[in-house]
Coordinates of C-alpha atoms in Angstrom, one line a residue:
M1 CA 0.0 0.0 0.0
D2 CA 1.3 3.5 -0.9
L3 CA 1.0 5.2 2.5
D4 CA 1.5 8.7 1.0
A5 CA -1.4 8.1 -1.4
F6 CA -3.5 6.7 1.4
V7 CA -2.9 9.8 3.6
A8 CA -3.6 12.2 0.6
V9 CA -6.9 10.5 -0.1
H10 CA -8.2 10.4 3.4
R11 CA -6.8 13.7 4.9
P12 CA -9.9 15.7 3.7
E13 CA -12.0 13.3 5.8
W14 CA -9.8 13.9 8.9
I15 CA -10.0 17.6 8.4
R16 CA -13.8 17.4 8.1
L17 CA -14.0 15.2 11.2
G18 CA -12.0 17.7 13.2
R19 CA -14.4 20.5 12.2
L20 CA -17.4 18.4 13.1
V21 CA -15.8 17.5 16.5
D22 CA -15.4 21.2 17.1
R23 CA -19.0 21.9 16.3
A24 CA -20.1 19.0 18.5
G25 CA -19.3 21.2 21.5
R26 CA -22.7 22.6 20.9
P27 CA -24.6 19.7 19.4
R28 CA -27.9 21.5 19.3
R29 CA -26.5 23.6 16.5
M30 CA -25.7 20.5 14.4
S31 CA -28.2 19.1 11.9
A32 CA -29.2 15.4 11.9
D33 CA -27.1 14.9 8.8
E34 CA -24.0 16.4 10.4
L35 CA -24.4 14.1 13.5
D36 CA -24.7 11.1 11.2
E37 CA -21.6 12.3 9.3
L38 CA -19.7 12.7 12.6
V39 CA -20.4 9.1 13.6
E40 CA -19.5 7.7 10.2
L41 CA -16.2 9.7 9.9
Y42 CA -15.3 8.7 13.4
Q43 CA -15.7 5.0 12.5
R44 CA -13.7 5.5 9.3
T45 CA -10.9 7.4 11.0
T46 CA -10.6 4.8 13.7
T47 CA -10.0 2.2 10.9
H48 CA -7.5 4.6 9.2
L49 CA -5.6 4.9 12.4
S50 CA -5.4 1.1 12.8
V51 CA -4.0 0.8 9.3
I52 CA -1.4 3.6 9.7
R53 CA -0.2 2.3 13.1
T54 CA 0.8 -1.0 11.4
R55 CA 2.4 0.5 8.3
S56 CA 3.9 3.9 9.3
Y57 CA 6.8 5.0 11.5
D58 CA 5.6 8.6 11.3
T59 CA 4.9 9.1 15.0
S60 CA 3.7 12.6 14.4
L61 CA 0.9 11.4 12.1
V62 CA 0.0 8.6 14.5
D63 CA -0.2 11.1 17.4
D64 CA -2.3 13.5 15.5
L65 CA -4.8 10.9 14.4
T66 CA -4.9 9.4 17.9
N67 CA -5.8 12.8 19.3
L68 CA -8.5 13.3 16.7
V69 CA -10.0 9.8 17.3
T70 CA -10.0 10.5 21.1
R71 CA -11.8 13.8 20.7
A72 CA -14.2 12.2 18.2
R73 CA -14.9 9.3 20.6
A74 CA -15.7 11.8 23.3
A75 CA -18.1 13.7 21.0
V76 CA -19.8 10.5 19.7
G77 CA -20.1 8.4 22.8
G78 CA -19.7 10.9 25.6
A79 CA -16.6 11.1 27.8
P80 CA -16.3 11.1 31.5
D81 CA -16.8 14.8 32.5
P82 CA -13.7 16.0 34.4
G83 CA -15.7 19.0 35.8
W84 CA -18.3 19.6 38.4
H85 CA -20.7 17.0 37.0
V86 CA -18.3 14.3 38.1
V87 CA -18.1 15.9 41.6
G88 CA -21.9 16.1 41.7
R89 CA -22.3 12.5 40.7
F90 CA -19.8 11.4 43.3
F91 CA -21.8 13.0 46.1
A92 CA -25.3 12.1 44.7
V93 CA -24.6 8.6 43.5
T94 CA -21.1 7.1 43.8
F95 CA -20.4 7.5 47.4
P96 CA -23.8 7.1 49.0
L97 CA -24.6 4.1 46.8
A98 CA -21.3 2.4 47.7
V99 CA -22.1 2.9 51.4
Y100 CA -25.7 1.8 50.9
E101 CA -24.6 -1.4 49.2
R102 CA -22.4 -2.2 52.2
R103 CA -24.9 -1.2 54.9
W104 CA -25.4 -4.6 56.4
W105 CA -21.6 -5.1 56.6
A106 CA -21.4 -1.7 58.3
I107 CA -24.2 -2.5 60.7
A108 CA -22.7 -5.8 61.7
T109 CA -19.3 -4.2 62.1
A110 CA -20.7 -1.5 64.3
L111 CA -22.6 -4.0 66.5
G112 CA -19.6 -6.2 66.9
S113 CA -17.4 -3.3 67.8
V114 CA -19.9 -1.9 70.3
L115 CA -20.2 -5.3 72.0
V116 CA -16.5 -5.7 72.3
A117 CA -16.2 -2.2 73.8
L118 CA -19.0 -2.9 76.3
A119 CA -17.4 -6.2 77.2
A120 CA -14.0 -4.5 77.8
G121 CA -15.6 -1.8 79.8
L122 CA -17.6 -4.2 82.0
W123 CA -14.5 -6.3 82.5
I124 CA -12.6 -3.2 83.9
V125 CA -15.6 -2.1 86.1
N126 CA -16.2 -5.6 87.6
D127 CA -12.7 -7.1 87.8
A128 CA -10.5 -5.5 90.5
D129 CA -7.5 -7.4 89.4
A130 CA -7.9 -6.2 85.8
Q131 CA -8.2 -2.6 87.1
A132 CA -5.0 -2.9 89.1
N133 CA -2.9 -4.8 86.6
L134 CA -3.8 -3.1 83.3
A135 CA -2.8 0.4 84.3
P136 CA -1.1 1.9 87.4
P137 CA -3.5 3.4 89.9
S138 CA -1.8 6.7 89.7
A139 CA -2.3 6.8 85.9
V140 CA -6.0 5.9 86.4
A141 CA -6.4 8.7 89.0
E142 CA -4.9 11.2 86.6
L143 CA -7.1 10.0 83.8
C144 CA -10.2 10.5 85.9
R145 CA -9.0 13.8 87.5
S146 CA -7.8 15.7 84.4
D147 CA -6.2 13.8 81.6
F148 CA -9.3 12.6 79.8
A149 CA -10.9 16.1 79.8
S150 CA -7.7 18.0 79.1
Y151 CA -7.1 15.9 76.0
Y152 CA -9.7 18.0 74.2
T153 CA -8.4 21.4 75.4
E154 CA -4.6 21.1 75.7
N155 CA -4.1 22.3 72.1
P156 CA -5.6 25.2 70.1
A157 CA -8.9 24.1 68.5
P158 CA -7.8 24.5 64.8
S159 CA -4.6 22.5 65.2
F160 CA -6.4 19.9 67.3
A161 CA -9.1 19.5 64.6
S162 CA -6.3 18.9 62.0
Q163 CA -4.6 16.4 64.3
V164 CA -7.8 14.5 65.0
W165 CA -8.8 14.4 61.4
T166 CA -5.4 13.2 60.3
N167 CA -5.3 10.4 62.9
N168 CA -8.9 9.2 62.2
A169 CA -8.4 9.4 58.4
W170 CA -5.2 7.3 58.8
V171 CA -7.0 4.7 61.0
S172 CA -9.9 4.5 58.5
A173 CA -7.6 4.3 55.5
T174 CA -5.6 1.5 57.2
A175 CA -8.7 -0.4 58.0
V176 CA -9.7 -0.3 54.3
A177 CA -6.4 -0.9 52.7
T178 CA -5.4 -3.8 54.9
G179 CA -8.6 -5.6 54.0
A180 CA -6.8 -6.9 50.9
L181 CA -4.9 -9.2 53.4
L182 CA -8.0 -11.3 53.9
G183 CA -9.4 -8.7 56.3
L184 CA -7.3 -9.9 59.2
P185 CA -5.4 -6.6 59.8
T186 CA -8.8 -4.8 59.5
L187 CA -10.2 -7.0 62.3
L188 CA -7.1 -6.1 64.4
V189 CA -7.6 -2.4 63.9
L190 CA -11.3 -2.6 64.8
L191 CA -10.5 -4.8 67.9
V192 CA -7.8 -2.4 69.2
N193 CA -10.1 0.6 68.7
A194 CA -13.0 -1.1 70.5
V195 CA -11.0 -2.4 73.4
N196 CA -9.2 0.9 73.9
T197 CA -12.5 2.8 74.0
G198 CA -14.1 0.2 76.3
V199 CA -11.1 0.2 78.7
I200 CA -11.1 4.0 79.0
G201 CA -14.8 4.0 79.5
G202 CA -14.5 1.3 82.2
Y203 CA -11.8 3.2 84.1
M204 CA -13.9 6.4 84.0
T205 CA -16.9 4.5 85.2
S206 CA -15.0 2.8 88.0
C207 CA -14.0 6.2 89.4
G208 CA -17.5 7.7 89.1
Q209 CA -16.8 9.8 85.9
S210 CA -19.1 8.0 83.5
G211 CA -21.1 11.1 82.9
Q212 CA -18.0 13.0 81.9
F213 CA -16.9 10.2 79.6
W214 CA -20.2 10.1 77.7
S215 CA -20.6 13.8 77.6
L216 CA -17.1 14.1 75.9
I217 CA -17.4 11.0 73.7
L218 CA -20.8 11.3 72.2
P219 CA -20.7 14.8 70.5
H220 CA -18.1 13.8 68.0
G221 CA -18.0 10.0 68.6
L222 CA -21.4 9.3 67.0
L223 CA -20.2 10.4 63.6
E224 CA -16.5 9.5 64.0
L225 CA -17.1 5.9 65.1
T226 CA -19.8 5.4 62.5
V227 CA -17.2 6.3 59.8
V228 CA -14.6 4.1 61.4
F229 CA -17.1 1.2 61.5
L230 CA -17.9 1.9 57.8
A231 CA -14.2 1.8 56.9
G232 CA -13.8 -1.5 58.8
A233 CA -16.8 -3.0 57.0
V234 CA -15.3 -2.0 53.6
G235 CA -12.0 -3.6 54.5
L236 CA -13.7 -6.8 55.7
R237 CA -15.7 -7.0 52.5
L238 CA -12.6 -6.4 50.5
G239 CA -11.0 -9.4 52.2
W240 CA -14.1 -11.4 51.8
S241 CA -14.1 -10.8 48.0
I242 CA -10.9 -12.8 47.9
I243 CA -12.2 -15.6 50.0
A244 CA -15.6 -15.8 48.3
P245 CA -15.6 -13.9 45.0
G246 CA -18.9 -15.4 43.9
P247 CA -19.4 -15.8 40.1
R248 CA -16.6 -13.4 39.3
R249 CA -12.9 -14.2 39.1
R250 CA -11.0 -13.2 42.3
V251 CA -9.1 -10.5 40.5
E252 CA -12.3 -9.0 39.1
A253 CA -14.1 -9.1 42.5
L254 CA -11.1 -7.6 44.2
A255 CA -10.8 -4.8 41.6
A256 CA -14.5 -4.0 41.9
E257 CA -14.3 -3.8 45.7
G258 CA -11.1 -1.8 45.5
R259 CA -12.7 0.8 43.4
A260 CA -15.6 1.1 45.8
A261 CA -13.2 1.3 48.6
V262 CA -11.5 4.3 47.0
S263 CA -14.9 6.1 46.8
I264 CA -15.8 5.4 50.4
T265 CA -12.4 6.4 51.6
L266 CA -12.7 9.8 50.0
G267 CA -16.2 10.3 51.3
A268 CA -15.2 9.1 54.7
A269 CA -12.4 11.6 54.9
L270 CA -14.8 14.4 54.4
A271 CA -17.2 13.0 57.1
L272 CA -14.2 12.7 59.5
A273 CA -13.3 16.3 58.8
V274 CA -16.8 17.2 60.1
S275 CA -16.4 15.0 63.2
G276 CA -12.9 16.6 63.8
L277 CA -14.4 20.1 63.8
I278 CA -17.1 18.9 66.3
E279 CA -14.4 17.3 68.5
A280 CA -12.3 20.5 68.5
F281 CA -14.9 23.2 68.7
V282 CA -18.0 21.6 70.2
T283 CA -16.9 18.7 72.5
P284 CA -14.8 20.9 74.8
S285 CA -17.0 24.0 74.6
G286 CA -19.0 25.5 77.4
L287 CA -22.3 24.6 75.8
P288 CA -24.7 22.5 77.9
T289 CA -24.2 18.7 77.6
A290 CA -27.5 18.2 75.9
V291 CA -26.7 20.8 73.3
R292 CA -23.3 19.4 72.6
I293 CA -24.7 15.8 72.2
G294 CA -27.5 17.2 70.2
I295 CA -25.1 18.7 67.7
G296 CA -23.3 15.4 67.4
A297 CA -26.5 13.5 67.0
L298 CA -27.7 15.9 64.3
A299 CA -24.4 15.5 62.3
W300 CA -24.7 11.7 62.7
A301 CA -28.3 11.6 61.6
G302 CA -27.6 13.9 58.7
F303 CA -24.8 11.5 57.5
V304 CA -27.0 8.4 57.9
A305 CA -30.0 10.0 56.2
Y306 CA -27.8 11.3 53.3
A307 CA -26.1 8.0 52.7
W308 CA -29.3 5.9 53.1
G309 CA -31.6 8.3 51.1
Y310 CA -29.3 9.0 48.2
G311 CA -28.0 5.5 48.2
S312 CA -31.4 3.8 48.1
R313 CA -32.6 6.2 45.4
A314 CA -29.5 5.4 43.2
A315 CA -30.0 1.7 43.8
A316 CA -33.7 1.9 42.8
A317 CA -32.7 3.7 39.7
G318 CA -30.2 1.0 38.7
Q319 CA -27.2 3.2 39.1
T320 CA -23.7 1.9 39.8
A321 CA -21.1 2.9 42.3
D322 CA -18.3 1.4 40.3
L323 CA -15.8 4.1 39.3
D324 CA -14.9 2.1 36.2
A325 CA -18.4 1.7 34.8
A326 CA -18.5 5.3 33.5
H327 CA -15.6 4.6 31.2
G328 CA -17.5 2.0 29.3
A329 CA -16.1 -0.5 27.0
A330 CA -13.0 0.1 24.9
D331 CA -13.5 1.3 21.3
L332 CA -12.9 -1.2 18.7
A333 CA -11.8 -0.5 15.2
P334 CA -14.6 -1.4 12.6
V335 CA -13.7 -4.4 10.5
V336 CA -13.8 -3.7 6.8

């Protein structure tokens, strides 16, 4: 095949395709014939590109045609929108639907963690030997007298909020990422978090400071712990996708769960930022206890209502939370 002659014959078609792609930025101004021509020229040019790739070393020509085909594909089939529509879809569909699809895992993880924390707390309250051996009496006395409350006030609120957010985001990300190791490290993260919370609550209760414990934990803890439980659930499901992938291959199941994990991790980081602000500015404030807990409960209820409401709506509409689904199938060159 004479490549120069091939290019000379088809270059007018490529130029015409480029002009149509430019016009496709405002498709309402295009006639039906122009739209049909756009699709036909896109298909032809895709084939031309395949031919030239196998017979030409002219990288400039290949790059130009590749760019043209990419732009035409976006105009014909629609490309993922890199702008605000993507952000809007993330908050309206991707994140809440991913959470909604894992709601039973999250509920089970929350119940299991709460039971472990309660068991640890009751163990400390009712076992004098455990109280004496797990921590020195002097440290427990300081915890009850000042350390627990001063934790929320010893640093300026803005820096404390940043510190809390960083720590909680790291814990959540660790719980998610380590799920790929069959979920075992995720279980350890959840177990340590639950036991630590229960032990501290047990010590505070044993010295008559249970009211202070709950008044300082609940304002931010309702939302914060919910997000941590959600992250743990995502990590556990990620590990389970390896153990029991269902009808999919293990690599496909793991990839799908991994993409969902990315979405949930991003959304969870934002929710943890809110809980961090509450922990820094509301928890240690001079507001009445009922008001502080009410603010935390409102933030928690808003998050649950948002995830459940938007998630269930997206599920009913047949939407997908898979980040890869929007990219569609790869374009194939037509066979002549």
